[in-house]
C-alpha positions as semicolon CSV with decimal commas, in nm:
position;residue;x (nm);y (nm);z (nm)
1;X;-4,296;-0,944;-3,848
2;X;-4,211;-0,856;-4,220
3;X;-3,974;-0,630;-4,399
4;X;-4,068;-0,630;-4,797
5;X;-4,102;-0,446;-5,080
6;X;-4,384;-0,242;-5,171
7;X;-4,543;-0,119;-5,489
8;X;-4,698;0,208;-5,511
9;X;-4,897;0,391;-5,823
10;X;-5,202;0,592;-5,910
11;X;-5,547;0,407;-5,820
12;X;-5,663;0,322;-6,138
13;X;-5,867;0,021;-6,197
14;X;-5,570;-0,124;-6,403
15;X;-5,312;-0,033;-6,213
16;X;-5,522;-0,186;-5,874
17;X;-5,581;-0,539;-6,008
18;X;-5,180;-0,503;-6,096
19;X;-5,108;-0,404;-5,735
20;X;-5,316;-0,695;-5,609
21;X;-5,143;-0,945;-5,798
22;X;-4,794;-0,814;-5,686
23;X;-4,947;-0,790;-5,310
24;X;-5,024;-1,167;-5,308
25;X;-4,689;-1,263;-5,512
26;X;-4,514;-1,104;-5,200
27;X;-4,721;-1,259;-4,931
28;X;-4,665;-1,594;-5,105
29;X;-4,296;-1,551;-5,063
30;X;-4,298;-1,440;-4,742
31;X;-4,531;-1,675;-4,609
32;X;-4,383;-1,917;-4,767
33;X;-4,024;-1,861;-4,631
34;X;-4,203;-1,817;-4,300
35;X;-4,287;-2,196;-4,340
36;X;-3,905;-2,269;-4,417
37;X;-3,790;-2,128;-4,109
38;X;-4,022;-2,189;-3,864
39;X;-3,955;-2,592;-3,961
40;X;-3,631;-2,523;-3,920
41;X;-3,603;-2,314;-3,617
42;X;-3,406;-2,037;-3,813
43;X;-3,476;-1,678;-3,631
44;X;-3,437;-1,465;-3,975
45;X;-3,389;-1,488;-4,337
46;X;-3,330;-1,225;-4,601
47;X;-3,373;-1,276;-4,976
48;X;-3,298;-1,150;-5,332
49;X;-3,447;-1,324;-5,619
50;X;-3,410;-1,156;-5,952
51;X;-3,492;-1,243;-6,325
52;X;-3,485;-1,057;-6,628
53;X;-3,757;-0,755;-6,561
54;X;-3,817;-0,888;-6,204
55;X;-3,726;-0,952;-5,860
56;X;-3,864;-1,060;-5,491
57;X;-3,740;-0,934;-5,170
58;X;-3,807;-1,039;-4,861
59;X;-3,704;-1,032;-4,488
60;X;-3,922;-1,224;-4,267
61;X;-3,837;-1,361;-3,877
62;X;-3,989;-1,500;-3,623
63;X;-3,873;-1,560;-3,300
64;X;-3,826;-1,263;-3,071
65;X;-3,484;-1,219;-2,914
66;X;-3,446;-1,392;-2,577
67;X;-3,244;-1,116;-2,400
68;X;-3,254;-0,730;-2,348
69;X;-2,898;-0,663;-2,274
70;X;-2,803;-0,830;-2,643
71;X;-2,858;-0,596;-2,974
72;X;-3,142;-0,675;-3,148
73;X;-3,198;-0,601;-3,540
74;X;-3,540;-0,370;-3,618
75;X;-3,771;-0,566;-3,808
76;X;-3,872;-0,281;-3,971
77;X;-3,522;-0,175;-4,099
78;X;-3,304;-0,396;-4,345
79;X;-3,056;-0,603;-4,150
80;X;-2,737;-0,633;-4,206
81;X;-2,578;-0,988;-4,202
82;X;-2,233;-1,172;-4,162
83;X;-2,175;-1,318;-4,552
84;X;-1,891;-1,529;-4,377
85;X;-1,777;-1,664;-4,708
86;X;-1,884;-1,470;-4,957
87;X;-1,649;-1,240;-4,869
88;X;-1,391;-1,382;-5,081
89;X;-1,576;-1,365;-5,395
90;X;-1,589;-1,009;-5,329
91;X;-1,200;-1,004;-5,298
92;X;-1,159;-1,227;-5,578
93;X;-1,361;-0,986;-5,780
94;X;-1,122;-0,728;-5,680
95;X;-0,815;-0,902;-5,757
96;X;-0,943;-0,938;-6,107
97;X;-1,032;-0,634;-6,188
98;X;-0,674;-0,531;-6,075
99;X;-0,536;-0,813;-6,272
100;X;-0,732;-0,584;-6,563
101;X;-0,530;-0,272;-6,481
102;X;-0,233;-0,425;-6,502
103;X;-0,178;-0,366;-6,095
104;X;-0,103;-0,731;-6,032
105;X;-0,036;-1,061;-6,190
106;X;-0,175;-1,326;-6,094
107;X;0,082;-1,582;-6,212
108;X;0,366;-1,416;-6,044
109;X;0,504;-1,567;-5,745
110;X;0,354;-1,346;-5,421
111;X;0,653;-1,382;-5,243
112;X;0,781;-1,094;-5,506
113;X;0,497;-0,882;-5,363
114;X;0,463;-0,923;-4,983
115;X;0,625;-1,125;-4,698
116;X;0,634;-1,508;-4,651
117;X;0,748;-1,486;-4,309
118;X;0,483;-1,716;-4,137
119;X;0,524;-1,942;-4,408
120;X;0,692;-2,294;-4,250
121;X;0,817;-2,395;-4,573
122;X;0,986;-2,085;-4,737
123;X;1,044;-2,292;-5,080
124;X;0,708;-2,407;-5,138
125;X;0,522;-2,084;-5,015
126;X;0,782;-1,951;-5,335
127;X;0,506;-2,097;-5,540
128;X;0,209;-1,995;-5,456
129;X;0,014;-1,761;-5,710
130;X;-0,270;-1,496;-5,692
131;X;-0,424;-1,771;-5,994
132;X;-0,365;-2,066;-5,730
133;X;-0,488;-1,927;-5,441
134;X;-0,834;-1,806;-5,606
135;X;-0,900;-2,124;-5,746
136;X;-0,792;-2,314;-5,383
137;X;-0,513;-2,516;-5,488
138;X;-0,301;-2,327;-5,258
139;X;-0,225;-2,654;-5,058
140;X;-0,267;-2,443;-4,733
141;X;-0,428;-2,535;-4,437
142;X;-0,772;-2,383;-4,437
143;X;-0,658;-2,170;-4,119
144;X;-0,328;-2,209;-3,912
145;X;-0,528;-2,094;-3,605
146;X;-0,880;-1,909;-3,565
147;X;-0,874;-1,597;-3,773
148;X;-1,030;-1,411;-3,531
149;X;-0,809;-1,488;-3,232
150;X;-0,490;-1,304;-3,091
151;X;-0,263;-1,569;-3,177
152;X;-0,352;-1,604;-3,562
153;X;-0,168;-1,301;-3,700
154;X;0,195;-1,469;-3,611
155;X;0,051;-1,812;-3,645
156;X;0,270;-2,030;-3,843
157;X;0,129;-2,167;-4,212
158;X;0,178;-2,469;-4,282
159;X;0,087;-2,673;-4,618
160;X;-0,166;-2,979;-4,586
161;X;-0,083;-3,104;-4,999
162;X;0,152;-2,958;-5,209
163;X;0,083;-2,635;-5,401
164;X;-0,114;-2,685;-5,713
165;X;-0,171;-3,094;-5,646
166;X;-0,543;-3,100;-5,538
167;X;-0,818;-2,851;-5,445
168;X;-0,831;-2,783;-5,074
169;X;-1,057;-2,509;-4,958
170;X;-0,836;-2,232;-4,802
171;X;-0,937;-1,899;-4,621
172;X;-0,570;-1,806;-4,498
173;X;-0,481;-1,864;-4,885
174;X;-0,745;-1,590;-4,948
175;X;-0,551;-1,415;-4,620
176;X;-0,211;-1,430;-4,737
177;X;-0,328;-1,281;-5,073
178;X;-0,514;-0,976;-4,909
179;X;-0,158;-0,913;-4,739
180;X;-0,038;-0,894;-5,098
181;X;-0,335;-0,697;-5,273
182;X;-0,258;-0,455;-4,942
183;X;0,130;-0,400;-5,025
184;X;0,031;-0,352;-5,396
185;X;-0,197;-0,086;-5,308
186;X;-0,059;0,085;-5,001
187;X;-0,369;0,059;-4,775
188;X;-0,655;-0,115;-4,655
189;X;-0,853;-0,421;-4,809
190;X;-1,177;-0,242;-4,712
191;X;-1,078;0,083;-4,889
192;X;-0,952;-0,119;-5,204
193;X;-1,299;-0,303;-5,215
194;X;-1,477;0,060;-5,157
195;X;-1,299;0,168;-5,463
196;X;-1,357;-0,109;-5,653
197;X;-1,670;-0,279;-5,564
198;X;-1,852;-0,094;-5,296
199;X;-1,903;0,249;-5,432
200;X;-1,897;0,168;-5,857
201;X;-2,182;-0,126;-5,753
202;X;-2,387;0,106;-5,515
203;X;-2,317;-0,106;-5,236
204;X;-2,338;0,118;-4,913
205;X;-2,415;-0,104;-4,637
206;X;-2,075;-0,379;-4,734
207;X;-1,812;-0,321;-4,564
208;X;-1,490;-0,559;-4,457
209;X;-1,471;-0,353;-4,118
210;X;-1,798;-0,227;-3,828
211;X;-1,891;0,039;-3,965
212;X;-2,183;0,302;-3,760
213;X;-2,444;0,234;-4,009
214;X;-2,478;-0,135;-3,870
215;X;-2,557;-0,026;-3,511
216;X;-2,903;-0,138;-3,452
217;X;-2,932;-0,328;-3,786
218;X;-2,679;-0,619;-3,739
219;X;-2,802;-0,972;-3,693
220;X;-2,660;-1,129;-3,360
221;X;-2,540;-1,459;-3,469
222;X;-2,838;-1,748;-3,359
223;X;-2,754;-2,108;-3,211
224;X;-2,983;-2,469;-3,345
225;X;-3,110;-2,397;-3,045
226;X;-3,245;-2,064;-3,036
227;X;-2,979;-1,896;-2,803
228;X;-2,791;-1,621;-2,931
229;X;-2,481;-1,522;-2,922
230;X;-2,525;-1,126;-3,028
231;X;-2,370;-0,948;-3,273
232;X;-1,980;-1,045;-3,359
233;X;-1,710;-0,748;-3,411
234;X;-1,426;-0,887;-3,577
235;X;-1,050;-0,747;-3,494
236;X;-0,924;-0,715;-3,807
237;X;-1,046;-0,677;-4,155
238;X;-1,012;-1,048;-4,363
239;X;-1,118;-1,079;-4,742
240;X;-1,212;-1,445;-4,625
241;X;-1,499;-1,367;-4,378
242;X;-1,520;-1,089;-4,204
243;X;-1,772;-0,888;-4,470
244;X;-2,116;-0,739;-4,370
245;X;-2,398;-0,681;-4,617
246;X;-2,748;-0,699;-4,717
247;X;-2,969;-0,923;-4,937
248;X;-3,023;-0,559;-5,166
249;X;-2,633;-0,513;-5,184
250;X;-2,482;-0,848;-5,267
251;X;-2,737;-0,893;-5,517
252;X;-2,625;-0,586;-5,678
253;X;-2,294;-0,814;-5,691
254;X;-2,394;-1,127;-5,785
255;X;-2,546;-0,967;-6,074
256;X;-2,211;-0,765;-6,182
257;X;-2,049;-1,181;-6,130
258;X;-2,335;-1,248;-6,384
259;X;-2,329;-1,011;-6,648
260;X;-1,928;-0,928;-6,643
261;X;-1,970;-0,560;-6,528
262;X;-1,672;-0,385;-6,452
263;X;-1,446;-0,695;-6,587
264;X;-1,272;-0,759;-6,916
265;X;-1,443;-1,061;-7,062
266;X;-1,089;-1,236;-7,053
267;X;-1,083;-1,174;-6,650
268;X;-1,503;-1,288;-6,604
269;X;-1,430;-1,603;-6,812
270;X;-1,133;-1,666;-6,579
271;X;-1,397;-1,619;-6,269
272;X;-1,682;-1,796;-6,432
273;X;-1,497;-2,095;-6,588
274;X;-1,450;-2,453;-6,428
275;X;-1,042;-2,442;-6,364
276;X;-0,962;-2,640;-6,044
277;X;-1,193;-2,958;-5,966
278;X;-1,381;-3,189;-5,912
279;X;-1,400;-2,971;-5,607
280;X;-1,392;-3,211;-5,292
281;X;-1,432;-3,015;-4,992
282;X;-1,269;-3,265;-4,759
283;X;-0,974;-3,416;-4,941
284;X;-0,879;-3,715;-4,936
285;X;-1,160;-3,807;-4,758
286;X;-1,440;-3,928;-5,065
287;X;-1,810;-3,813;-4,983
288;X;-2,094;-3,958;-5,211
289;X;-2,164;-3,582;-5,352
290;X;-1,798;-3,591;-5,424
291;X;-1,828;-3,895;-5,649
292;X;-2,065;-3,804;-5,836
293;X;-1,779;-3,495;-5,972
294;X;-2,038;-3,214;-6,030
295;X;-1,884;-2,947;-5,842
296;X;-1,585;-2,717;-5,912
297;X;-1,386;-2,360;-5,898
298;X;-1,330;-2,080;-6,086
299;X;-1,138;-1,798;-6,016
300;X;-1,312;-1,718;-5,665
301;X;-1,659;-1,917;-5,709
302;X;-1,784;-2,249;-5,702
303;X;-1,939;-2,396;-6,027
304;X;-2,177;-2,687;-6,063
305;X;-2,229;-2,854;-6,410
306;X;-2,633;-2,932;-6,312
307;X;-2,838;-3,181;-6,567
308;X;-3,188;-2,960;-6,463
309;X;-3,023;-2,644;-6,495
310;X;-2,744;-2,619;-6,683
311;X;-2,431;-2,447;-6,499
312;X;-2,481;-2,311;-6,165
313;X;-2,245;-2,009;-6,048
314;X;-2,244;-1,984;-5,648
315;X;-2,094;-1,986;-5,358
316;X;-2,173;-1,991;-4,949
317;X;-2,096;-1,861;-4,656
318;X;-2,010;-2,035;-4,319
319;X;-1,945;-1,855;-3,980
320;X;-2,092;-2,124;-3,723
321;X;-2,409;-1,959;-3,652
322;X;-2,491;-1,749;-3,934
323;X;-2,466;-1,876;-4,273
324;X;-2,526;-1,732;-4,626
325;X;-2,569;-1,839;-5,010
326;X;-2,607;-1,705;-5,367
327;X;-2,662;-1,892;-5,660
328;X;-2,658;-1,801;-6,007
329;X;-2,823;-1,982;-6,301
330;X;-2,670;-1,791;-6,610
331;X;-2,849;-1,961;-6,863
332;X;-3,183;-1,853;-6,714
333;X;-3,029;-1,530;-6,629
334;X;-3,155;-1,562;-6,262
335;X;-2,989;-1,476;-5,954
336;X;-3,106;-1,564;-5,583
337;X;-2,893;-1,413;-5,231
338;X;-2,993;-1,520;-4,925
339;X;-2,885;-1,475;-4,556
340;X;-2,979;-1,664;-4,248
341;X;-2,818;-1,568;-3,908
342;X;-2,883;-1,959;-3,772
343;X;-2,667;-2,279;-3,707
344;X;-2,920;-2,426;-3,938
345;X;-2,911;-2,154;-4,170
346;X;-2,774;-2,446;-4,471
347;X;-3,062;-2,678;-4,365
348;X;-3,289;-2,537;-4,632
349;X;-3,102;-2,512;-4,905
350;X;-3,296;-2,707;-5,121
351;X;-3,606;-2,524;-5,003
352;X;-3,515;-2,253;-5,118
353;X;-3,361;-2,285;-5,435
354;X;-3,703;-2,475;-5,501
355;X;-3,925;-2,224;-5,400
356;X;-3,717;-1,954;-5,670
357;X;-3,619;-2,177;-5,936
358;X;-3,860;-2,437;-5,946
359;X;-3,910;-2,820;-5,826
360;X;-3,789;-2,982;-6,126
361;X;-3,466;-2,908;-6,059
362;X;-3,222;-3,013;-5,778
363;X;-2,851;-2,883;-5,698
364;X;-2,615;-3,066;-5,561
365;X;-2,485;-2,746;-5,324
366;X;-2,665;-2,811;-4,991
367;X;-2,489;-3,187;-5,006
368;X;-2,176;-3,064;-5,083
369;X;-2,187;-2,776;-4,809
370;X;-2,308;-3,012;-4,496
371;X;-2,190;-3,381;-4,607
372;X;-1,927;-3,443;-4,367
C-alpha cells in the first residue's frame, strides 16, 4: 500500500495530459522504491526529493506487521519516523542561530555555562567548546553508557583523544552541549527547538519528546529479519537522537540548511563549510573510504567534496533498526530526505541517491556509513 501525493485541477484537455504525466512520474517512484525495498527486505520507506520548481513524495511499504498486540503505522496516514541522527543537525542549527543572537558563544569554554561534573578529567573537559563539539573534535567517547538507559545520566565521561586532536564522532558531545544550550535558556531542548526551528519552519510533527500526535502514526523499529521491535519511547529528551519527524518536515529543514534561512550568512558558512576532517568515522582505525579523504564536518553536518557532483551537504541517522538520510547537492540546488524504519535501512543508499540524482554520479556516504 501507498501514501503519495496527488495532483488535482479542472478537467481540461491540457490540464489532463498534465495530470497523466505527473500520475506516471509518481508511480515510477513509487514502484520503483517498491523494488528497493522489497530486495532489501526493508518494511517502509518515506521520501522527499525536491528541485527548483519541483518535488516527489512518496511513502510506500510492504510487509504487513507480524503482530496485533504491537502499534502499527496507517498506511494511509504519514508516518512518523525515528531520525536517530539527524537530530543533531537540528540542534546544531539551533545553537547557531543562538550564536546569531548573541545568546551563546561558541568559543567560550562550556564549563562557564553548565556543569562538568561527570566529566573524569575536570582540566581537559575545561576545553571543550560549543565550536568543538559541533564539528566532533570533542575527543569524547561517542557515549559513556547507552543514552537511553538508567545508568547514563550519572555515567562518567571519559575522553578517547585529546580535545581538538582528531575528529571522533560524539553524541554525548552533542549531550553535554544540550545541558549547556538548556542552562542558557532556562528550559527544555524541545521547547528551544519549537521556538527556533519547529514552529518558524512549519514543522508540526518534530518533536525531541512523544508527543499525542504520533499515536498511531509512529514506525515500530524493524529487524534484517523482519521482526519488529514496536515503537521506541525514549526517557529523556537528547539533541543527539531522540527526534521524531516526517519526510514533509525535515525537508522543510534541509532546505532552510540549504538556502541559509533563518541564519546570518557568517553562521550558515560556519555550518556549511569543511572545518574538521578528513572525517574518519573509526579513528585510528584506516578504512579504504577513509583513504581516499573525501569526507568531512562542518558545524553540525557532514560534507563530501564529490568529483560527479560537486559538494555534497548531508548527514544520517543510526538507531539500530531504523535508520535515516538527507543529502544535499547545493550546486544543483536539490535536496533528497529519506527514512527507513529497517536494520537494513543504509543498504540502499546508493539506490537511492541514483534513482533522484542520477547514475552518473556516485557518493561516497553509504561506504563511509557501513564500512566497518
Amino acid at each position: 500500500m501507498c501514501l503519495c501525493a496527488f495532483c488535482f485541477c479542472f478537467m481540461t484537455s491540457g490540464c489532463k495530459d498534465k495530470d497523466q504525466k505527473i500520475e506516471e512520474r509518481q508511480a515510477f517512484y513509487e514502484d520503483s522504491l517498491l523494488s528497493v525495498i522489497r530486495e532489501a527486505n526493508i518494511p517502509m520507506i518515506q521520501v522527499k526529493y525536491t528541485e527548483p520548481g519541483d518535488s516527489i513524495y512518496c511513502q510506500v511499504g510492504i510487509t504487513p506487521w507480524s503482530s496485533d498486540s504491537i502499534s502499527k503505522p496507517d498506511y494511509e496516514k504519514e508516518a512518523v519516523f525515528q531520525a536517530a541522527s539527524l537530530s543533531k543537525v537540528v540542534f546544531a542549527y539551533t545553537v547557531l542561530k543562538m550564536y546569531d543572537k548573541g545568546e551563546i558563544d561558541i568559543d567560550r569554554p562550556l564549563y562557564e555555562y553548565t556543569d562538568i561534573d561527570r566529566f573524569v578529567d575536570k582540566d581537559m573537559a575545561k576545553k571543550l567548546t560549543a565550536r568543538l563539539i559541533l564539528m566532533h573534535r570533542s575527543g569524547i567517547d561517542d557515549w559513556a553508557a547507552s543514552p537511553s538507559s538508567d545508568q547514563w545520566p550519572t555515567s562518567p565521561i571519559k575522553f578517547t583523544f585529546s580535545v581538538d586532536s582528531i575528529f571522533g564522532y560524539s553524541g554525548e558531545g552533542y549531550a553535554f552541549l544540550q545541558r549547556a544550550v538548556e542552562a542558557i535558556k532556562g528550559k527544555d531542548i524541545q521547547s528551544v527547538a519549537k521556538e527556533y526551528v519547529f514552529d518558524p519552519l512549519d514543522m508540526p510533527f518534530s518533536s525531541y519528546e512523544w508527543i499525542p500526535e504520533y499515536e498511531g502514526i509512529a514506525t515500530p523499529s524493524v529487524r534484517r529479519n523482519g521482526e519488529s521491535q514496536g515503537v521506541r519511547q525514549f526517557p529523556r529528551q537528547n539533541v543527539a537522537y531522540t527526534l521524531r519527524t516526517n519526510a514533509n518536515d525535515y525537508s522543510k529543514f534541509v532546505r532552510a540548511i540549504m538556502d541559509g534561512v533563518g541564519l546570518s550568512q557568517a553562521s550558515h558558512a560556519l555550518m556549511i563549510t569543511p572545518c574538521s576532517g578528513p572525517a574518519t568515522q573509526f579513528p585510528p582505525k584506516v578504512r579504504p573510504v577513509d583513504q581516499k579523504q573525501t569526507i568531512f564536518w562542518g558545524l553540525g553536518l557532514g560534507i563530501e567534496e564529490n568529483p560527479d557532483w560537486g559538494r555534497i551537504l548531508w548527514h544520517w541517522g543510526d538507531n539500530g533498526n531504523t535508520k535515516a538520510l538527507f543529502v544535499i547537492l547545493p550546486a544543483q540546488k536539490k535536496t533528497l530526505v529519506y527514512f527507513a524504519n529497517s536494520g537494513a535501512g543504509h543498504d540502499i543508499v546508493n539506490k537511492v541517491l541514483a534513482l533522484f540524482f542520477g547514475s552518473r554520479g556516485k557518493s561516497d556516504i553509504q561506504d563511509w556509513i557501513q564500512q566497518e
